[in-house]
Coordinates of C-alpha atoms in Angstrom, one line a residue:
X1 CA 0.0 0.0 0.0
X2 CA 2.8 2.4 0.9
X3 CA 4.7 1.8 -2.4
X4 CA 1.4 2.2 -4.3
X5 CA 0.7 5.5 -2.7
X6 CA 4.1 6.9 -3.8
X7 CA 3.3 5.9 -7.4
X8 CA 1.8 8.7 -9.6
X9 CA -1.9 8.3 -10.4
X10 CA -1.7 7.7 -14.1
X11 CA 1.7 9.1 -14.9
X12 CA -0.3 12.1 -16.2
X13 CA -3.9 10.9 -16.6
X14 CA -5.2 14.1 -18.1
X15 CA -4.0 14.7 -21.6
X16 CA -1.5 17.5 -21.8
X17 CA -3.0 20.7 -23.2
X18 CA -0.1 21.1 -25.5
X19 CA -0.6 17.6 -27.0
X20 CA -3.1 16.9 -29.8
X21 CA -6.5 15.7 -28.6
X22 CA -8.5 12.7 -29.8
X23 CA -7.3 10.5 -32.6
X24 CA -3.8 11.9 -32.6
X25 CA -2.3 9.5 -30.0
X26 CA -1.2 12.1 -27.5
X27 CA -2.6 10.8 -24.2
X28 CA -1.7 8.0 -21.8
X29 CA -2.0 4.4 -23.1
X30 CA -5.0 2.5 -21.6
X31 CA -5.2 -1.3 -22.1
X32 CA -8.3 -3.3 -22.6
X33 CA -8.3 -7.1 -22.4
X34 CA -11.2 -8.4 -24.5
X35 CA -12.6 -7.3 -27.9
X36 CA -16.4 -7.6 -27.4
X37 CA -19.1 -4.9 -27.6
X38 CA -18.2 -3.3 -24.3
X39 CA -14.5 -3.2 -25.2
X40 CA -15.4 -1.5 -28.5
X41 CA -17.6 1.1 -26.8
X42 CA -15.1 1.8 -24.1
X43 CA -12.3 2.2 -26.6
X44 CA -14.4 4.7 -28.5
X45 CA -15.0 6.7 -25.4
X46 CA -11.4 6.6 -24.3
X47 CA -10.1 7.7 -27.7
X48 CA -12.7 10.5 -27.8
X49 CA -11.4 11.7 -24.5
X50 CA -7.8 12.0 -25.6
X51 CA -6.3 8.6 -24.5
X52 CA -4.5 6.1 -26.6
X53 CA -5.9 2.6 -26.4
X54 CA -4.5 -0.9 -27.0
X55 CA -6.9 -3.8 -27.1
X56 CA -5.8 -7.3 -26.3
X57 CA -7.6 -10.2 -28.1
X58 CA -7.0 -14.0 -28.0
X59 CA -6.9 -14.0 -31.8
X60 CA -6.3 -10.4 -33.1
X61 CA -6.6 -11.7 -36.7
X62 CA -10.3 -12.6 -36.2
X63 CA -11.2 -9.0 -35.1
X64 CA -13.0 -7.5 -38.0
X65 CA -11.4 -4.5 -39.7
X66 CA -13.0 -1.2 -38.8
X67 CA -14.6 -2.6 -35.7
X68 CA -12.5 -0.3 -33.5
X69 CA -12.0 3.4 -34.3
X70 CA -8.8 4.7 -35.9
X71 CA -6.0 5.1 -33.4
X72 CA -6.9 1.9 -31.5
X73 CA -4.3 -0.9 -31.7
X74 CA -5.6 -4.4 -31.7
X75 CA -2.9 -6.7 -30.4
X76 CA -2.5 -10.0 -28.5
X77 CA -3.4 -9.9 -24.8
X78 CA 0.3 -10.0 -23.9
X79 CA 1.2 -7.1 -26.1
X80 CA -1.8 -5.1 -24.8
X81 CA -0.7 -5.6 -21.2
X82 CA 2.9 -4.7 -22.0
X83 CA 1.7 -1.6 -24.0
X84 CA -0.6 -0.3 -21.2
X85 CA 1.1 2.3 -19.0
X86 CA -0.8 1.5 -15.8
X87 CA -4.5 1.0 -16.2
X88 CA -5.9 -2.2 -17.8
X89 CA -9.6 -2.9 -18.2
X90 CA -10.6 -6.5 -17.9
X91 CA -13.5 -6.8 -20.3
X92 CA -13.9 -10.6 -20.3
X93 CA -16.5 -12.8 -18.6
X94 CA -15.5 -13.9 -15.1
X95 CA -15.3 -17.6 -16.1
X96 CA -12.4 -16.7 -18.3
X97 CA -10.3 -15.0 -15.6
X98 CA -8.2 -18.1 -15.2
X99 CA -7.0 -17.9 -18.8
X100 CA -5.2 -14.6 -17.9
X101 CA -3.1 -16.3 -15.2
X102 CA -0.2 -16.6 -17.7
X103 CA -0.1 -12.8 -17.7
X104 CA 0.1 -12.4 -13.9
X105 CA 3.7 -11.3 -13.9
X106 CA 3.2 -8.8 -16.6
X107 CA 0.1 -7.4 -14.8
X108 CA 2.0 -7.0 -11.5
X109 CA 1.7 -3.5 -10.2
X110 CA -0.9 -2.4 -12.7
X111 CA -4.5 -1.3 -12.0
X112 CA -7.0 -3.9 -13.1
X113 CA -10.5 -2.4 -13.6
X114 CA -13.1 -5.2 -13.4
X115 CA -16.2 -4.2 -15.4
X116 CA -18.2 -7.5 -15.0
X117 CA -21.7 -7.9 -13.5
X118 CA -23.1 -10.5 -11.3
X119 CA -25.2 -13.3 -12.9
X120 CA -27.8 -13.5 -10.1
X121 CA -28.9 -11.6 -7.0
X122 CA -28.0 -12.6 -3.4
X123 CA -25.9 -15.6 -4.5
X124 CA -23.9 -15.5 -1.3
X125 CA -20.7 -16.0 -3.2
X126 CA -17.7 -13.8 -3.5
X127 CA -17.8 -11.0 -6.0
X128 CA -16.1 -11.2 -9.4
X129 CA -13.7 -8.4 -8.3
X130 CA -12.7 -10.3 -5.2
X131 CA -12.0 -13.4 -7.2
X132 CA -9.9 -11.4 -9.6
X133 CA -8.0 -9.9 -6.7
X134 CA -7.3 -13.3 -5.4
X135 CA -6.1 -14.6 -8.8
X136 CA -3.8 -11.6 -9.3
X137 CA -2.4 -10.6 -5.8
X138 CA 0.3 -8.5 -7.3
X139 CA -2.1 -6.3 -9.2
X140 CA -4.4 -3.5 -7.8
X141 CA -8.0 -4.5 -8.6
X142 CA -10.6 -1.8 -8.8
X143 CA -14.3 -2.3 -9.4
X144 CA -16.0 0.2 -11.7
X145 CA -17.7 1.0 -15.0
X146 CA -20.0 -2.0 -14.8
X147 CA -23.2 0.0 -14.4
X148 CA -22.5 2.0 -17.6
X149 CA -24.0 0.5 -20.7
X150 CA -22.2 0.2 -24.1
X151 CA -24.7 2.7 -25.5
X152 CA -24.0 5.3 -22.8
X153 CA -20.2 4.9 -23.5
X154 CA -20.7 5.6 -27.2
X155 CA -23.5 8.2 -27.0
X156 CA -21.9 10.2 -24.2
X157 CA -22.3 10.5 -20.4
X158 CA -25.1 13.0 -20.6
X159 CA -27.3 10.5 -22.6
X160 CA -27.0 7.8 -20.0
X161 CA -26.4 7.2 -16.3
X162 CA -23.6 9.5 -15.1
X163 CA -23.0 7.8 -11.8
X164 CA -20.1 5.4 -11.7
X165 CA -19.6 3.5 -8.4
X166 CA -16.0 2.6 -7.8
X167 CA -14.4 0.6 -5.0
X168 CA -11.0 -0.9 -4.2
X169 CA -8.8 -2.0 -1.3
X170 CA -6.0 0.3 -2.8
X171 CA -6.8 4.0 -2.2
X172 CA -4.2 5.1 -4.8
X173 CA -5.5 2.9 -7.6
X174 CA -9.1 3.8 -6.7
X175 CA -8.2 7.5 -7.0
X176 CA -6.7 6.7 -10.5
X177 CA -10.0 5.2 -11.7
X178 CA -12.0 8.0 -10.1
X179 CA -10.0 10.5 -12.0
X180 CA -10.3 8.5 -15.2
X181 CA -14.1 8.4 -14.8
X182 CA -14.1 12.2 -14.5
X183 CA -12.0 12.5 -17.6
X184 CA -14.6 10.4 -19.5
X185 CA -17.4 12.8 -18.4
X186 CA -19.0 10.6 -15.7
X187 CA -19.6 11.3 -12.0
X188 CA -17.6 8.7 -10.0
X189 CA -18.8 7.7 -6.5
X190 CA -16.4 6.3 -4.0
X191 CA -18.0 3.2 -2.5
X192 CA -15.2 2.2 -0.2
X193 CA -13.2 -1.0 -0.2
X194 CA -13.6 -4.1 -2.4
X195 CA -16.1 -5.7 -0.1
X196 CA -18.7 -3.3 -1.7
X197 CA -18.1 -4.8 -5.1
X198 CA -20.9 -7.4 -4.6
X199 CA -23.5 -4.6 -4.3
X200 CA -22.0 -2.8 -7.3
X201 CA -22.1 -5.9 -9.4
X202 CA -25.7 -6.7 -8.5
X203 CA -26.9 -3.1 -9.2
X204 CA -27.6 -3.7 -12.9
X205 CA -29.7 -6.7 -12.0
X206 CA -32.1 -4.9 -9.8
X207 CA -35.4 -4.3 -11.6
X208 CA -36.9 -0.9 -10.8
X209 CA -35.2 -0.4 -7.5
X210 CA -37.4 1.3 -4.9
X211 CA -40.4 1.0 -7.3
X212 CA -41.7 -2.3 -6.1
X213 CA -43.9 -1.1 -3.3
X214 CA -45.4 1.9 -5.1
X215 CA -46.2 -0.2 -8.2
X216 CA -47.8 -2.8 -6.0
X217 CA -49.9 -0.2 -4.1
X218 CA -51.0 1.4 -7.4
X219 CA -51.9 -2.0 -8.9
X220 CA -53.9 -3.0 -5.8
X221 CA -55.8 0.3 -5.9
X222 CA -56.6 -0.2 -9.6
X223 CA -57.9 -3.8 -8.9
X224 CA -60.1 -2.5 -6.0
X225 CA -61.7 0.4 -7.9
X226 CA -62.0 -1.7 -11.1
X227 CA -63.6 -4.5 -9.3
X228 CA -65.9 -2.1 -7.5
X229 CA -67.0 -0.5 -10.8
X230 CA -67.5 -3.9 -12.3
X231 CA -69.6 -5.0 -9.4
X232 CA -71.7 -1.9 -9.3
X233 CA -72.2 -1.1 -13.0
X234 CA -72.0 -4.4 -14.7
X235 CA -72.4 -7.5 -12.6
X236 CA -75.2 -6.6 -10.3
X237 CA -77.4 -4.9 -13.1
X238 CA -76.9 -8.0 -15.2
X239 CA -77.9 -10.4 -12.4
X240 CA -80.8 -8.2 -11.2
X241 CA -82.3 -6.9 -14.4
X242 CA -80.5 -8.6 -17.2
X243 CA -78.7 -5.5 -18.4
X244 CA -75.8 -6.3 -20.7
X245 CA -73.1 -3.7 -20.0
X246 CA -70.1 -5.9 -20.5
X247 CA -69.0 -3.8 -23.5
X248 CA -68.0 -1.1 -21.0
X249 CA -65.1 -3.3 -19.5
X250 CA -62.3 -2.3 -21.9
X251 CA -62.8 1.5 -21.9
X252 CA -65.5 3.0 -19.8
X253 CA -64.8 1.0 -16.7
X254 CA -61.0 1.6 -17.0
X255 CA -61.7 5.3 -17.5
X256 CA -63.8 5.4 -14.3
X257 CA -61.1 3.6 -12.4
X258 CA -58.0 5.6 -13.5
X259 CA -59.0 9.0 -11.9
X260 CA -59.9 7.3 -8.6
X261 CA -56.5 5.6 -8.5
X262 CA -54.7 8.9 -9.5
X263 CA -56.5 10.8 -6.8
X264 CA -55.8 8.3 -4.0
X265 CA -52.2 7.8 -5.1
X266 CA -51.6 11.6 -5.1
X267 CA -53.0 11.7 -1.5
X268 CA -50.6 9.0 -0.5
X269 CA -47.7 11.2 -1.6
X270 CA -48.6 13.9 1.0
X271 CA -50.1 11.7 3.8
X272 CA -46.7 10.5 5.2
X273 CA -45.5 14.1 5.5
X274 CA -48.5 14.9 7.7
X275 CA -48.0 11.8 9.8
X276 CA -44.3 12.7 10.3
X277 CA -45.3 16.2 11.4
X278 CA -47.9 14.8 13.8
X279 CA -45.4 12.5 15.3
X280 CA -42.9 15.3 15.9
X281 CA -45.6 17.4 17.5
X282 CA -46.7 14.5 19.7
X283 CA -43.1 13.6 20.7
X284 CA -42.0 17.2 21.1
X285 CA -38.6 16.5 19.4
X286 CA -37.1 15.8 16.0
X287 CA -34.3 13.6 17.4
X288 CA -36.4 10.3 17.5
X289 CA -36.4 8.2 14.4
X290 CA -39.7 7.6 12.6
X291 CA -41.0 4.0 12.4
X292 CA -39.5 1.9 9.7
X293 CA -42.7 1.8 7.7
X294 CA -43.0 5.6 7.7
X295 CA -39.3 6.0 6.7
X296 CA -39.9 3.7 3.8
X297 CA -43.1 5.5 2.8
X298 CA -41.3 8.9 2.9
X299 CA -38.6 7.5 0.5
X300 CA -41.1 6.4 -2.2
X301 CA -43.2 9.6 -2.5
X302 CA -41.5 10.5 -5.8
X303 CA -42.5 7.1 -7.3
X304 CA -46.1 7.4 -6.0
X305 CA -46.3 10.9 -7.5
X306 CA -45.1 9.7 -10.9
X307 CA -47.5 6.8 -10.9
X308 CA -50.3 9.2 -10.0
X309 CA -49.3 11.4 -13.0
X310 CA -49.3 8.3 -15.2
X311 CA -52.9 7.4 -14.2
X312 CA -54.0 11.0 -14.7
X313 CA -52.5 11.1 -18.1
X314 CA -54.1 7.8 -19.1
X315 CA -57.4 9.1 -17.8
X316 CA -57.1 12.3 -20.0
X317 CA -56.4 10.2 -23.1
X318 CA -59.2 7.7 -22.4
X319 CA -61.6 10.6 -21.9
X320 CA -60.7 12.1 -25.2
X321 CA -61.4 8.8 -26.9
X322 CA -64.8 8.3 -25.4
X323 CA -66.5 10.2 -28.2
X324 CA -64.7 8.0 -30.8
X325 CA -66.5 4.9 -29.6
X326 CA -69.2 3.3 -31.8
X327 CA -71.4 3.1 -28.6
X328 CA -71.1 6.9 -28.2
X329 CA -72.4 7.4 -31.7
X330 CA -75.4 5.1 -31.1
X331 CA -76.1 6.9 -27.8
X332 CA -76.1 10.3 -29.5
X333 CA -78.4 9.2 -32.2
X334 CA -80.8 7.6 -29.8
X335 CA -80.9 10.7 -27.6
X336 CA -81.6 12.9 -30.6
X337 CA -84.4 10.5 -31.7
X338 CA -86.1 10.6 -28.3
X339 CA -85.8 14.3 -28.1
X340 CA -87.5 14.8 -31.5
X341 CA -90.2 12.2 -30.6
X342 CA -90.9 14.1 -27.3
X343 CA -91.1 17.4 -29.2
X344 CA -88.2 19.0 -27.2
X345 CA -86.8 21.9 -29.3
X346 CA -84.1 23.1 -26.9
X347 CA -82.4 20.6 -24.5
X348 CA -80.1 23.3 -23.0
X349 CA -79.7 22.8 -19.2
X350 CA -77.8 25.7 -17.6
X351 CA -76.8 23.7 -14.5
X352 CA -75.3 20.9 -16.5
X353 CA -73.4 23.4 -18.6
X354 CA -71.8 25.0 -15.6
X355 CA -71.1 21.6 -14.0
X356 CA -69.3 20.2 -17.1
X357 CA -67.3 23.4 -17.7
X358 CA -66.2 23.7 -14.0
X359 CA -65.1 20.1 -13.6
X360 CA -63.3 20.0 -17.0
X361 CA -61.5 23.3 -16.1
X362 CA -60.4 22.0 -12.7
X363 CA -59.3 18.8 -14.3
X364 CA -57.2 20.5 -16.9
X365 CA -55.5 22.8 -14.4
X366 CA -54.9 20.0 -12.0
X367 CA -53.3 17.8 -14.7
X368 CA -51.2 20.8 -15.8
X369 CA -49.8 21.3 -12.3
X370 CA -49.2 17.6 -11.9
X371 CA -47.3 17.7 -15.1
X372 CA -45.1 20.4 -13.7
X373 CA -44.4 18.3 -10.6
X374 CA -43.5 15.3 -12.7
X375 CA -41.1 17.4 -14.8
X376 CA -39.3 18.9 -11.8
X377 CA -38.8 15.4 -10.3
X378 CA -36.3 14.8 -13.2
X379 CA -32.8 15.1 -11.8
X380 CA -31.7 17.4 -14.7
X381 CA -34.5 19.8 -13.9
X382 CA -34.5 19.5 -10.1
X383 CA -30.8 20.2 -9.9
X384 CA -31.4 23.5 -11.5
X385 CA -33.6 24.6 -8.6
X386 CA -32.5 25.7 -5.2
X387 CA -34.0 24.1 -2.1
X388 CA -36.7 26.8 -1.6
X389 CA -37.8 26.6 -5.2
X390 CA -37.9 22.8 -5.2
X391 CA -39.9 22.8 -1.9
X392 CA -42.3 25.3 -3.3
X393 CA -42.9 23.2 -6.4
X394 CA -43.2 19.8 -4.8
X395 CA -45.1 20.9 -1.7
X396 CA -47.0 24.1 -2.5
X397 CA -47.9 23.2 -6.1
X398 CA -48.4 19.6 -5.0
X399 CA -51.2 20.6 -2.6
X400 CA -52.6 22.9 -5.3
X401 CA -52.7 19.9 -7.7
X402 CA -54.4 17.8 -4.9
X403 CA -57.0 20.6 -4.3
X404 CA -57.7 21.0 -8.0
X405 CA -58.2 17.3 -8.4
X406 CA -60.6 17.2 -5.5
X407 CA -62.5 20.1 -7.0
X408 CA -62.6 18.3 -10.3
X409 CA -64.1 15.3 -8.6
X410 CA -66.6 17.3 -6.6
X411 CA -67.8 19.3 -9.7
X412 CA -68.1 16.0 -11.5
X413 CA -70.3 14.6 -8.7
X414 CA -72.2 17.9 -8.3
X415 CA -75.2 17.1 -6.1
X416 CA -75.4 13.5 -7.3
X417 CA -74.1 12.2 -3.9
X418 CA -77.3 13.5 -2.2
X419 CA -79.7 11.7 -4.5
X420 CA -81.0 8.3 -3.5
X421 CA -80.5 7.0 -7.1
X422 CA -76.7 7.4 -6.6
X423 CA -76.7 4.5 -4.1
X424 CA -77.8 1.8 -6.4
X425 CA -77.7 -1.6 -4.7
X426 CA -76.8 0.4 -1.5
X427 CA -73.3 1.0 -2.9
X428 CA -71.9 4.6 -3.0
X429 CA -70.5 6.1 -6.2
X430 CA -66.9 5.4 -6.8
X431 CA -65.9 9.1 -6.7
X432 CA -67.1 9.3 -3.1
X433 CA -64.8 6.5 -2.1
X434 CA -61.9 8.1 -3.9
X435 CA -62.5 11.4 -2.1
X436 CA -62.2 10.1 1.4
X437 CA -58.4 10.0 1.8
X438 CA -57.6 13.1 -0.3
X439 CA -60.0 15.1 1.8
X440 CA -58.5 13.8 5.0
X441 CA -55.0 14.9 3.8
X442 CA -56.2 18.3 2.7
X443 CA -58.0 19.0 6.0
X444 CA -55.0 17.8 7.9
X445 CA -52.8 20.2 6.0
X446 CA -55.1 23.1 6.7
X447 CA -55.1 22.2 10.4
X448 CA -51.3 22.1 10.4
X449 CA -51.3 25.6 8.9
X450 CA -52.8 27.0 12.1
X451 CA -50.3 29.3 13.8
X452 CA -50.4 27.4 17.1
X453 CA -49.3 24.2 15.3
X454 CA -47.1 25.8 12.7
X455 CA -45.0 27.8 15.2
X456 CA -44.5 24.8 17.5
X457 CA -43.5 22.5 14.6
X458 CA -41.1 25.1 13.3
X459 CA -39.4 25.3 16.7
X460 CA -39.2 21.5 16.9
X461 CA -37.5 21.3 13.5
X462 CA -35.0 24.0 14.6
X463 CA -33.9 21.9 17.5
X464 CA -36.3 22.8 20.3
X465 CA -37.4 19.9 22.5
X466 CA -40.2 19.3 25.0
X467 CA -39.0 19.5 28.7
X468 CA -39.8 15.8 29.1
X469 CA -36.7 15.1 26.8
X470 CA -34.4 17.3 28.9
X471 CA -31.7 15.4 30.8
X472 CA -32.5 14.8 34.4
X473 CA -30.3 16.1 37.2
X474 CA -30.0 15.0 40.8
X475 CA -31.4 18.2 42.0
X476 CA -35.2 18.5 41.8
X477 CA -36.5 21.8 40.3
X478 CA -38.5 24.2 42.3
X479 CA -42.2 24.5 41.9
X480 CA -41.9 27.7 39.9
X481 CA -39.5 26.1 37.6
X482 CA -41.8 23.2 37.0
X483 CA -44.6 25.6 36.2
X484 CA -42.5 27.4 33.7
X485 CA -41.4 24.2 32.1
X486 CA -44.9 23.1 31.8
X487 CA -45.9 26.4 30.2
X488 CA -43.0 26.1 27.8
X489 CA -44.1 22.7 26.8
X490 CA -47.6 23.9 26.1
X491 CA -46.5 26.5 23.6

């Protein structure tokens, strides 16, 4: 370790400004063992960043001409190792590591960057990087670049994932790779020693990390509301009166389900914040951890918000398609026929006109604000906002979107909730069920905005604690001190 720390990082990792840039062979020589797709993409990125590249292949003659860019030398594996100044990327599958043992002496002292991924999650076995370090004890093994796809390497860091986790037992070699990642335009993240390599190798195998619970909750909500609509509008009328409304299943029933799911999911975004505030008020301190379930809930609010936006967007598209249905045309013709038969010259109903315009306007505004929330959740947009701006958008405009969505639903229902006909088969309309949780959240937010609660919560979040959390001393306080403490705790 001591001798490694005395060694320069890359001899001069950054290309000299006086030297020619890409394609002119002016930078340090980087070696790549392997001639597959990842090796080709990595070579393209290295050459474009001003480095010289030598690729080692088991059979250089079989590598197609023009596969690698100009300036990249395709040699044997031994020649590639000898030609590399210090850094050598190992771009072969882990089962072929043993074939490189004949190069162990030539690789001694060099930095081996392992770019392989795990084949399965939670296997319990040693990571590929740890196995490579055991096979080549005289080399400095660094884990990195495995989370970057071949497409991201070719297209550029800004078109893919910029984060590059890096770990190694050798701090000097790790610093070399961290610096190299910056030179290639990525954002390296120091993950510590090589024991973290298992997590890094498994990262590309994780499917929608942190999205499992939000997707499951949204799916269950969709099943509940879809089943409720099916029971109320299709199954029971068919069993009771023989009405055949099964044609509504693919579009109408889905369109009645999506807004309910979107509204409830949006309420679930802001409910955990209210619960956290109530816990802090009840405890009188911010220094106690939230329950694990609340911590997990707070961490997936972004995912819940995006899923709510997805359901709202689908509802908007489905609603625009309602008039394109063949059933809508038949309904319009039948309505016009009955109106003519009844001798009605003007079917204008002022109340229904106001109702439709109000609920459509609130729906459009709510969807517009929700779209703004979804856009600002993107890292590229959110990073351009300071903390106050981000909080205003995600909290202030978030509650505005929730309020507009509630108003959209209330105007849609109008006075229908007070009519006995709304409770067909003694089942309430679906929009009433969807309003319960959002209204609770909105009322809770209004109550927390009261000065008596807002000021106390602000004090707690600035470090104030209730007297019951003060450290006890051997001396009992006087009665007047107890009274003052109790008064302070009641503020």
